[in-house]
């Protein structure tokens, strides 16, 4: 019996055991399997291990997507998470490309995946408040938002959770250094039923503008 003789339900079940690359490779073999690959019901979950994977054409974004995870564990995360004014010109160029890639992808998610229920972003130092605010506005069914080591996330995202995250039940903002204790307290007061976790976020040193030359010395001199 040839693979293409299986009915649609069996083919979808078979595809569900394959990773993204294997699904794409199998879909290239014939139009019938390509049609199975493009079935939205095959893609309720998406997990990415690096930003490079976001540029591939081996997945589908659709209203069927329920869970999205981008977990980038790389030495480059350390570079992308430091303050912009401390980066070299080369590092800023690379990080700018990464930021555009992540933001463009998340904007597509906002437009195509309104039924998203769970989002995990770890090591995504390029994710901005603008992206997360739009995500909360567009994905009204979002129940869990887990952020870890997202250096650009600030109290603005927390305020957006209070305003737009009506369905949100779980929020993690771990190691997000630009989230303050005051912002967390305001969110807890506004959303008392929200399961909020913020490991080390409020205790980390937030981003600061570079001091003008001689500032530290002037503070030490007697007045």
PDB file of C-alpha atoms in Angstrom:
ATOM      1  CA  UNK A   1       0.000   0.000   0.000  1.00  0.00           C
ATOM      2  CA  UNK A   2       1.383   3.370  -1.015  1.00  0.00           C
ATOM      3  CA  UNK A   3       1.536   6.209   1.490  1.00  0.00           C
ATOM      4  CA  UNK A   4      -0.748   8.401  -0.581  1.00  0.00           C
ATOM      5  CA  UNK A   5      -3.462   5.749  -0.437  1.00  0.00           C
ATOM      6  CA  UNK A   6      -4.009   6.494   3.230  1.00  0.00           C
ATOM      7  CA  UNK A   7      -6.976   8.687   4.054  1.00  0.00           C
ATOM      8  CA  UNK A   8      -6.599  12.269   5.250  1.00  0.00           C
ATOM      9  CA  UNK A   9      -7.016  11.437   8.918  1.00  0.00           C
ATOM     10  CA  UNK A  10      -4.265   8.807   8.808  1.00  0.00           C
ATOM     11  CA  UNK A  11      -1.902  11.123   6.958  1.00  0.00           C
ATOM     12  CA  UNK A  12      -2.424  13.894   9.501  1.00  0.00           C
ATOM     13  CA  UNK A  13      -1.777  11.434  12.301  1.00  0.00           C
ATOM     14  CA  UNK A  14       1.417  10.280  10.584  1.00  0.00           C
ATOM     15  CA  UNK A  15       2.632  13.849  10.038  1.00  0.00           C
ATOM     16  CA  UNK A  16       1.998  14.674  13.692  1.00  0.00           C
ATOM     17  CA  UNK A  17       4.907  12.413  14.730  1.00  0.00           C
ATOM     18  CA  UNK A  18       7.409  14.243  12.508  1.00  0.00           C
ATOM     19  CA  UNK A  19       9.437  17.355  13.280  1.00  0.00           C
ATOM     20  CA  UNK A  20       9.087  20.483  11.171  1.00  0.00           C
ATOM     21  CA  UNK A  21      11.906  19.657   8.741  1.00  0.00           C
ATOM     22  CA  UNK A  22      10.681  16.108   8.203  1.00  0.00           C
ATOM     23  CA  UNK A  23       7.158  17.329   7.527  1.00  0.00           C
ATOM     24  CA  UNK A  24       8.434  19.786   4.930  1.00  0.00           C
ATOM     25  CA  UNK A  25      10.644  17.208   3.227  1.00  0.00           C
ATOM     26  CA  UNK A  26       7.793  14.722   3.006  1.00  0.00           C
ATOM     27  CA  UNK A  27       5.451  17.399   1.676  1.00  0.00           C
ATOM     28  CA  UNK A  28       7.840  18.092  -1.223  1.00  0.00           C
ATOM     29  CA  UNK A  29       7.324  14.597  -2.610  1.00  0.00           C
ATOM     30  CA  UNK A  30       3.823  15.148  -4.004  1.00  0.00           C
ATOM     31  CA  UNK A  31       0.933  17.644  -4.079  1.00  0.00           C
ATOM     32  CA  UNK A  32      -1.265  15.447  -1.894  1.00  0.00           C
ATOM     33  CA  UNK A  33       1.246  15.450   0.962  1.00  0.00           C
ATOM     34  CA  UNK A  34       1.876  19.159   0.456  1.00  0.00           C
ATOM     35  CA  UNK A  35      -1.840  19.664   1.004  1.00  0.00           C
ATOM     36  CA  UNK A  36      -1.618  17.708   4.260  1.00  0.00           C
ATOM     37  CA  UNK A  37       1.361  19.831   5.334  1.00  0.00           C
ATOM     38  CA  UNK A  38      -0.723  22.969   4.788  1.00  0.00           C
ATOM     39  CA  UNK A  39      -3.640  21.723   6.884  1.00  0.00           C
ATOM     40  CA  UNK A  40      -3.947  24.148   9.851  1.00  0.00           C
ATOM     41  CA  UNK A  41      -5.017  21.363  12.207  1.00  0.00           C
ATOM     42  CA  UNK A  42      -1.502  19.922  11.919  1.00  0.00           C
ATOM     43  CA  UNK A  43      -0.035  23.004  13.590  1.00  0.00           C
ATOM     44  CA  UNK A  44      -1.575  23.618  17.048  1.00  0.00           C
ATOM     45  CA  UNK A  45       1.904  23.695  18.639  1.00  0.00           C
ATOM     46  CA  UNK A  46       5.111  25.396  17.508  1.00  0.00           C
ATOM     47  CA  UNK A  47       8.458  25.297  19.287  1.00  0.00           C
ATOM     48  CA  UNK A  48      11.628  27.032  18.093  1.00  0.00           C
ATOM     49  CA  UNK A  49      15.133  26.527  19.485  1.00  0.00           C
ATOM     50  CA  UNK A  50      16.833  29.407  17.680  1.00  0.00           C
ATOM     51  CA  UNK A  51      16.016  32.588  15.807  1.00  0.00           C
ATOM     52  CA  UNK A  52      17.258  31.085  12.545  1.00  0.00           C
ATOM     53  CA  UNK A  53      14.323  28.668  12.637  1.00  0.00           C
ATOM     54  CA  UNK A  54      11.913  31.587  12.393  1.00  0.00           C
ATOM     55  CA  UNK A  55      13.088  32.267   8.823  1.00  0.00           C
ATOM     56  CA  UNK A  56      12.365  28.759   7.540  1.00  0.00           C
ATOM     57  CA  UNK A  57       9.302  27.753   5.547  1.00  0.00           C
ATOM     58  CA  UNK A  58       8.806  24.454   7.388  1.00  0.00           C
ATOM     59  CA  UNK A  59       5.817  25.483   9.501  1.00  0.00           C
ATOM     60  CA  UNK A  60       2.429  27.142   9.218  1.00  0.00           C
ATOM     61  CA  UNK A  61       0.930  30.024  11.179  1.00  0.00           C
ATOM     62  CA  UNK A  62      -2.851  29.836  11.353  1.00  0.00           C
ATOM     63  CA  UNK A  63      -5.831  30.327  13.692  1.00  0.00           C
ATOM     64  CA  UNK A  64      -5.319  26.707  14.776  1.00  0.00           C
ATOM     65  CA  UNK A  65      -2.135  27.599  16.664  1.00  0.00           C
ATOM     66  CA  UNK A  66      -2.657  27.294  20.416  1.00  0.00           C
ATOM     67  CA  UNK A  67       0.859  27.151  21.871  1.00  0.00           C
ATOM     68  CA  UNK A  68       4.027  28.992  20.786  1.00  0.00           C
ATOM     69  CA  UNK A  69       7.475  28.656  22.327  1.00  0.00           C
ATOM     70  CA  UNK A  70      10.730  30.379  21.354  1.00  0.00           C
ATOM     71  CA  UNK A  71      13.591  29.311  23.632  1.00  0.00           C
ATOM     72  CA  UNK A  72      16.956  30.603  22.454  1.00  0.00           C
ATOM     73  CA  UNK A  73      19.839  29.223  24.505  1.00  0.00           C
ATOM     74  CA  UNK A  74      23.047  30.522  22.949  1.00  0.00           C
ATOM     75  CA  UNK A  75      26.139  32.531  23.863  1.00  0.00           C
ATOM     76  CA  UNK A  76      24.710  35.245  21.601  1.00  0.00           C
ATOM     77  CA  UNK A  77      21.897  35.752  24.116  1.00  0.00           C
ATOM     78  CA  UNK A  78      24.412  37.364  26.462  1.00  0.00           C
ATOM     79  CA  UNK A  79      25.412  39.901  23.813  1.00  0.00           C
ATOM     80  CA  UNK A  80      21.848  40.684  22.836  1.00  0.00           C
ATOM     81  CA  UNK A  81      20.811  41.168  26.460  1.00  0.00           C
ATOM     82  CA  UNK A  82      23.388  43.799  27.405  1.00  0.00           C
ATOM     83  CA  UNK A  83      22.559  47.484  27.208  1.00  0.00           C
ATOM     84  CA  UNK A  84      22.783  48.982  23.723  1.00  0.00           C
ATOM     85  CA  UNK A  85      25.281  51.672  24.682  1.00  0.00           C
ATOM     86  CA  UNK A  86      27.728  48.986  25.830  1.00  0.00           C
ATOM     87  CA  UNK A  87      27.684  47.140  22.484  1.00  0.00           C
ATOM     88  CA  UNK A  88      30.145  47.647  19.685  1.00  0.00           C
ATOM     89  CA  UNK A  89      28.910  48.840  16.284  1.00  0.00           C
ATOM     90  CA  UNK A  90      29.145  45.283  14.966  1.00  0.00           C
ATOM     91  CA  UNK A  91      27.168  43.902  17.905  1.00  0.00           C
ATOM     92  CA  UNK A  92      24.477  46.559  17.470  1.00  0.00           C
ATOM     93  CA  UNK A  93      24.125  45.658  13.787  1.00  0.00           C
ATOM     94  CA  UNK A  94      23.715  41.954  14.536  1.00  0.00           C
ATOM     95  CA  UNK A  95      21.260  42.602  17.362  1.00  0.00           C
ATOM     96  CA  UNK A  96      19.244  44.955  15.172  1.00  0.00           C
ATOM     97  CA  UNK A  97      18.805  42.175  12.603  1.00  0.00           C
ATOM     98  CA  UNK A  98      17.740  39.762  15.312  1.00  0.00           C
ATOM     99  CA  UNK A  99      15.271  42.299  16.675  1.00  0.00           C
ATOM    100  CA  UNK A 100      13.680  42.810  13.269  1.00  0.00           C
ATOM    101  CA  UNK A 101      13.439  39.064  12.750  1.00  0.00           C
ATOM    102  CA  UNK A 102      11.741  38.394  16.089  1.00  0.00           C
ATOM    103  CA  UNK A 103       9.426  41.384  15.924  1.00  0.00           C
ATOM    104  CA  UNK A 104       8.339  40.661  12.343  1.00  0.00           C
ATOM    105  CA  UNK A 105       7.598  37.057  13.306  1.00  0.00           C
ATOM    106  CA  UNK A 106       5.575  38.025  16.368  1.00  0.00           C
ATOM    107  CA  UNK A 107       3.606  40.578  14.362  1.00  0.00           C
ATOM    108  CA  UNK A 108       2.691  37.777  11.946  1.00  0.00           C
ATOM    109  CA  UNK A 109       1.588  35.678  14.911  1.00  0.00           C
ATOM    110  CA  UNK A 110      -0.626  38.542  16.080  1.00  0.00           C
ATOM    111  CA  UNK A 111      -2.259  38.795  12.663  1.00  0.00           C
ATOM    112  CA  UNK A 112      -2.683  35.082  11.917  1.00  0.00           C
ATOM    113  CA  UNK A 113      -3.096  33.337  15.281  1.00  0.00           C
ATOM    114  CA  UNK A 114      -5.935  34.982  17.235  1.00  0.00           C
ATOM    115  CA  UNK A 115      -6.717  31.798  19.173  1.00  0.00           C
ATOM    116  CA  UNK A 116      -3.293  31.490  20.767  1.00  0.00           C
ATOM    117  CA  UNK A 117      -3.512  30.347  24.388  1.00  0.00           C
ATOM    118  CA  UNK A 118       0.094  29.954  25.536  1.00  0.00           C
ATOM    119  CA  UNK A 119       3.305  31.833  24.677  1.00  0.00           C
ATOM    120  CA  UNK A 120       6.790  31.178  26.062  1.00  0.00           C
ATOM    121  CA  UNK A 121       9.710  33.453  25.170  1.00  0.00           C
ATOM    122  CA  UNK A 122      13.063  32.615  26.742  1.00  0.00           C
ATOM    123  CA  UNK A 123      16.353  34.309  25.953  1.00  0.00           C
ATOM    124  CA  UNK A 124      14.613  36.684  23.552  1.00  0.00           C
ATOM    125  CA  UNK A 125      16.405  39.897  24.439  1.00  0.00           C
ATOM    126  CA  UNK A 126      14.960  41.541  21.327  1.00  0.00           C
ATOM    127  CA  UNK A 127      11.289  41.244  22.256  1.00  0.00           C
ATOM    128  CA  UNK A 128       9.885  44.705  22.885  1.00  0.00           C
ATOM    129  CA  UNK A 129       6.934  46.031  24.835  1.00  0.00           C
ATOM    130  CA  UNK A 130       5.323  47.015  21.512  1.00  0.00           C
ATOM    131  CA  UNK A 131       5.265  43.372  20.397  1.00  0.00           C
ATOM    132  CA  UNK A 132       3.831  42.108  23.661  1.00  0.00           C
ATOM    133  CA  UNK A 133       1.200  44.837  23.871  1.00  0.00           C
ATOM    134  CA  UNK A 134       0.045  43.972  20.355  1.00  0.00           C
ATOM    135  CA  UNK A 135       0.061  40.276  21.231  1.00  0.00           C
ATOM    136  CA  UNK A 136      -2.175  40.877  24.244  1.00  0.00           C
ATOM    137  CA  UNK A 137      -4.554  42.993  22.181  1.00  0.00           C
ATOM    138  CA  UNK A 138      -4.817  40.546  19.266  1.00  0.00           C
ATOM    139  CA  UNK A 139      -4.849  37.247  21.157  1.00  0.00           C
ATOM    140  CA  UNK A 140      -7.767  37.639  23.515  1.00  0.00           C
ATOM    141  CA  UNK A 141      -7.721  33.926  24.452  1.00  0.00           C
ATOM    142  CA  UNK A 142      -4.161  34.028  25.782  1.00  0.00           C
ATOM    143  CA  UNK A 143      -4.078  32.255  29.145  1.00  0.00           C
ATOM    144  CA  UNK A 144      -0.346  31.851  29.813  1.00  0.00           C
ATOM    145  CA  UNK A 145       2.521  34.220  29.001  1.00  0.00           C
ATOM    146  CA  UNK A 146       5.974  33.103  30.165  1.00  0.00           C
ATOM    147  CA  UNK A 147       8.903  35.473  29.678  1.00  0.00           C
ATOM    148  CA  UNK A 148      12.460  34.684  30.763  1.00  0.00           C
ATOM    149  CA  UNK A 149      15.558  36.805  30.278  1.00  0.00           C
ATOM    150  CA  UNK A 150      13.735  39.290  28.046  1.00  0.00           C
ATOM    151  CA  UNK A 151      15.769  42.394  28.767  1.00  0.00           C
ATOM    152  CA  UNK A 152      13.553  44.887  26.917  1.00  0.00           C
ATOM    153  CA  UNK A 153      10.369  43.992  28.744  1.00  0.00           C
ATOM    154  CA  UNK A 154       9.346  46.802  31.107  1.00  0.00           C
ATOM    155  CA  UNK A 155       6.438  47.877  33.282  1.00  0.00           C
ATOM    156  CA  UNK A 156       4.619  48.853  30.087  1.00  0.00           C
ATOM    157  CA  UNK A 157       4.015  45.171  29.376  1.00  0.00           C
ATOM    158  CA  UNK A 158       2.698  44.707  32.913  1.00  0.00           C
ATOM    159  CA  UNK A 159       0.278  47.597  32.394  1.00  0.00           C
ATOM    160  CA  UNK A 160      -0.880  46.027  29.121  1.00  0.00           C
ATOM    161  CA  UNK A 161      -1.565  42.755  30.944  1.00  0.00           C
ATOM    162  CA  UNK A 162      -3.838  44.595  33.359  1.00  0.00           C
ATOM    163  CA  UNK A 163      -5.633  46.335  30.483  1.00  0.00           C
ATOM    164  CA  UNK A 164      -5.828  43.691  27.766  1.00  0.00           C
ATOM    165  CA  UNK A 165      -5.034  40.338  29.382  1.00  0.00           C
ATOM    166  CA  UNK A 166      -8.573  39.515  30.430  1.00  0.00           C
ATOM    167  CA  UNK A 167      -8.160  35.767  29.880  1.00  0.00           C
ATOM    168  CA  UNK A 168      -4.610  35.599  31.215  1.00  0.00           C
ATOM    169  CA  UNK A 169      -4.207  33.234  34.164  1.00  0.00           C
ATOM    170  CA  UNK A 170      -0.411  32.848  34.349  1.00  0.00           C
ATOM    171  CA  UNK A 171       2.334  35.433  33.851  1.00  0.00           C
ATOM    172  CA  UNK A 172       6.050  34.779  34.340  1.00  0.00           C
ATOM    173  CA  UNK A 173       8.582  37.588  33.998  1.00  0.00           C
ATOM    174  CA  UNK A 174      11.712  35.859  35.263  1.00  0.00           C
ATOM    175  CA  UNK A 175      15.089  37.588  34.955  1.00  0.00           C
ATOM    176  CA  UNK A 176      13.498  40.552  33.155  1.00  0.00           C
ATOM    177  CA  UNK A 177      15.668  43.274  34.668  1.00  0.00           C
ATOM    178  CA  UNK A 178      13.619  46.277  33.528  1.00  0.00           C
ATOM    179  CA  UNK A 179      10.511  45.169  35.393  1.00  0.00           C
ATOM    180  CA  UNK A 180      10.266  46.968  38.740  1.00  0.00           C
ATOM    181  CA  UNK A 181       8.859  45.946  42.103  1.00  0.00           C
ATOM    182  CA  UNK A 182       6.405  48.846  41.921  1.00  0.00           C
ATOM    183  CA  UNK A 183       5.127  47.654  38.542  1.00  0.00           C
ATOM    184  CA  UNK A 184       4.649  44.138  39.892  1.00  0.00           C
ATOM    185  CA  UNK A 185       2.729  45.446  42.903  1.00  0.00           C
ATOM    186  CA  UNK A 186       0.421  47.491  40.673  1.00  0.00           C
ATOM    187  CA  UNK A 187      -0.276  44.455  38.495  1.00  0.00           C
ATOM    188  CA  UNK A 188      -0.967  42.235  41.509  1.00  0.00           C
ATOM    189  CA  UNK A 189      -3.431  44.795  42.844  1.00  0.00           C
ATOM    190  CA  UNK A 190      -5.162  45.139  39.458  1.00  0.00           C
ATOM    191  CA  UNK A 191      -5.280  41.370  38.766  1.00  0.00           C
ATOM    192  CA  UNK A 192      -5.446  39.552  42.122  1.00  0.00           C
ATOM    193  CA  UNK A 193      -6.333  36.206  40.503  1.00  0.00           C
ATOM    194  CA  UNK A 194      -3.358  36.258  38.142  1.00  0.00           C
ATOM    195  CA  UNK A 195      -0.653  33.663  38.950  1.00  0.00           C
ATOM    196  CA  UNK A 196       2.307  36.044  38.781  1.00  0.00           C
ATOM    197  CA  UNK A 197       5.940  34.961  39.043  1.00  0.00           C
ATOM    198  CA  UNK A 198       8.949  37.246  38.735  1.00  0.00           C
ATOM    199  CA  UNK A 199      12.099  35.468  39.833  1.00  0.00           C
ATOM    200  CA  UNK A 200      14.948  37.969  40.337  1.00  0.00           C
ATOM    201  CA  UNK A 201      13.410  40.527  37.970  1.00  0.00           C
ATOM    202  CA  UNK A 202      12.826  43.345  40.425  1.00  0.00           C
ATOM    203  CA  UNK A 203      16.145  42.699  42.205  1.00  0.00           C
ATOM    204  CA  UNK A 204      18.291  43.018  39.063  1.00  0.00           C
ATOM    205  CA  UNK A 205      19.965  46.256  38.015  1.00  0.00           C
ATOM    206  CA  UNK A 206      17.841  47.923  35.298  1.00  0.00           C
ATOM    207  CA  UNK A 207      19.258  49.508  32.169  1.00  0.00           C
ATOM    208  CA  UNK A 208      20.774  52.928  32.737  1.00  0.00           C
ATOM    209  CA  UNK A 209      22.105  55.604  30.447  1.00  0.00           C
ATOM    210  CA  UNK A 210      25.894  56.049  30.556  1.00  0.00           C
ATOM    211  CA  UNK A 211      27.075  58.633  33.022  1.00  0.00           C
ATOM    212  CA  UNK A 212      28.735  61.748  31.755  1.00  0.00           C
ATOM    213  CA  UNK A 213      32.524  61.795  32.213  1.00  0.00           C
ATOM    214  CA  UNK A 214      33.480  62.970  35.669  1.00  0.00           C
ATOM    215  CA  UNK A 215      30.064  62.300  37.226  1.00  0.00           C
ATOM    216  CA  UNK A 216      31.353  59.661  39.605  1.00  0.00           C
ATOM    217  CA  UNK A 217      34.317  61.835  40.567  1.00  0.00           C
ATOM    218  CA  UNK A 218      32.119  64.869  41.322  1.00  0.00           C
ATOM    219  CA  UNK A 219      30.027  62.781  43.689  1.00  0.00           C
ATOM    220  CA  UNK A 220      33.115  61.989  45.725  1.00  0.00           C
ATOM    221  CA  UNK A 221      34.354  65.592  46.000  1.00  0.00           C
ATOM    222  CA  UNK A 222      33.280  67.611  49.099  1.00  0.00           C
ATOM    223  CA  UNK A 223      30.826  70.457  48.519  1.00  0.00           C
TER     224      UNK A 223
END
